[in-house]
Amino acid sequence: MNILVLNVGSSSLKWQVIDTDEQCFADNTDRRVARGQVERIGGEAVWSFRAGDGESVKGTAPLRDHRAAVEFLLQWLVGPEGGALGSLAEIGAVGHRVVHGGERFVRSVGIDEQVLRGIEETIELAPLHNPANLKGIHAVRAVLGAAVPQVAVFDTAFHHTLPERAFLYAIPYSLYRRHRVRRYGFHGTSHRYVSYRWRQLTGTTREAQRIITLHLGNGCSACAIAGGESLDTSMGFTPLEGLVMGTRSGDVDPAVLDYIAQKEGLSLAEVEMLLNKQSGLLGISGLTNDMRELLAEAREHDDRRARLAIEIFCYRARKYIGSYLAAMGGADALCFAGGIGENAPAVRAMICEGLEFAGIQVDASANAAHVGREGRISPEGARTEVWVIPTDEELLIARDTYRVVHGIETRY
């Protein structure tokens, strides 16, 4: 079955068409039919599409809204330039990444009017993301019609297994009861994929699994996973909490917000924007939020603030690893994923420095050899293995969509 996977942002749209079914689940023969992205929706949009393993084609087009973007990509899919599908009738279902499911959505679900209302009710928890996700759902319905099944796959769903001691904040309990202020966690689809893939690679049963996963990209999060379930994660009520990220501060004393507001003459909303958009690697270095550029600056020019940004990034990650080792009583593996986790051996090595006491070591040659590819980078016989596992959220969304449409139970 061809599944169209959509990841919709406020002015962007990333997509893939993946051919999958139960046999593909078993032997990993899912096929990428086509993929691409559209940026700057609302004006002269920039697009980049690719059919199968062919070369990417790029261009611009005046796309006024998300419906126009969906129409454009579908026309390309069946048109002479793309030609990845013979007709739109070959799309069996559409799977959507939806950022926030609150406490209501604990697994992937078929989209109907009730689900749409539920996603709308969580907008106040994800005001930047869920409205865009809804635009994608409505755009598909308008273009392909209501008969084509659509499925919502929630970033927060994997973390619904967090125990109360992990998801509750030490604030008045009434705030949780009245407003559901708690840790929700994000990047759940990525952590879930890495968890599944590690079990597949090592032949470990779900029940025996005990690992720590690090999704390190422009957004970063850590997750403690035991028995195939999320036990704790670094992102919280919003994606701002936890690790140092590209432009997000991660953990910070809450009193800092009021202090900065008073000293800088900013509103609370402006301080929150500062912590989300001007902090992290960018804020510390004063240069960039791109780890590749920071590593180059540190290596070629010995830039002090670039080095400092990298050190703080790695130190914070190392602290979270230590806390999760304590929470689970150890781990069998540490798994790196995400753009930085998959492609920056130097960062992986720095994060693992000093963790030898926990049996975590990195083999230098294996680490250097695994850039953007899957494999173990710890020495043979290491007590706690270290892995690089490139994440594949789109594949998991496609598979979940197939399962929901065909009534197959999805185990989180």
Coordinates of N, CA and C in Angstrom, one line a residue, residues 17 110 126 146 148 153 161 164 181 213 234 279 283 287 301 313 324 337 342 364:
V17 N 6.3 9.3 0.0 CA 5.4 8.2 -0.3 C 6.2 6.9 -0.1
G110 N -7.0 6.8 13.5 CA -7.6 7.2 12.3 C -8.3 8.6 12.5
A126 N 0.4 23.2 22.1 CA 1.3 23.3 21.0 C 0.8 24.3 20.0
A146 N -12.8 12.9 1.2 CA -12.9 12.3 2.5 C -12.8 10.8 2.5
V148 N -10.4 9.0 1.3 CA -9.0 8.5 1.5 C -8.7 8.5 3.0
V153 N -0.3 10.4 13.8 CA 0.7 9.8 14.6 C 1.4 10.9 15.4
T161 N 3.6 6.3 28.6 CA 4.0 5.3 29.7 C 4.8 5.8 30.8
E164 N 4.0 8.5 37.1 CA 3.7 9.8 37.7 C 5.0 10.5 38.2
V181 N -0.8 20.5 33.6 CA 0.6 20.9 33.5 C 1.5 19.7 34.0
T213 N 18.3 6.5 24.6 CA 18.4 7.0 23.2 C 18.6 8.5 23.3
S234 N 13.7 13.9 28.4 CA 14.2 15.2 28.8 C 13.3 16.3 28.5
S279 N 18.8 31.1 21.9 CA 19.7 30.5 22.9 C 20.4 29.2 22.4
G283 N 23.1 30.9 21.0 CA 23.2 31.9 22.0 C 24.6 31.8 22.7
L287 N 27.5 32.6 17.0 CA 27.9 32.4 15.6 C 26.8 31.7 14.8
H301 N 40.0 27.5 13.9 CA 40.3 28.8 14.5 C 40.4 28.8 16.0
F313 N 27.0 21.6 25.4 CA 26.1 20.7 24.7 C 26.4 19.2 25.1
Y324 N 19.7 8.8 33.8 CA 18.9 7.7 33.3 C 19.5 6.4 33.7
A337 N 21.0 9.2 17.6 CA 20.2 9.4 16.4 C 20.1 10.9 16.1
E342 N 23.9 11.2 14.4 CA 24.3 10.3 13.3 C 25.5 10.7 12.5
A364 N 37.5 4.4 18.7 CA 37.8 5.6 17.8 C 37.6 5.3 16.3

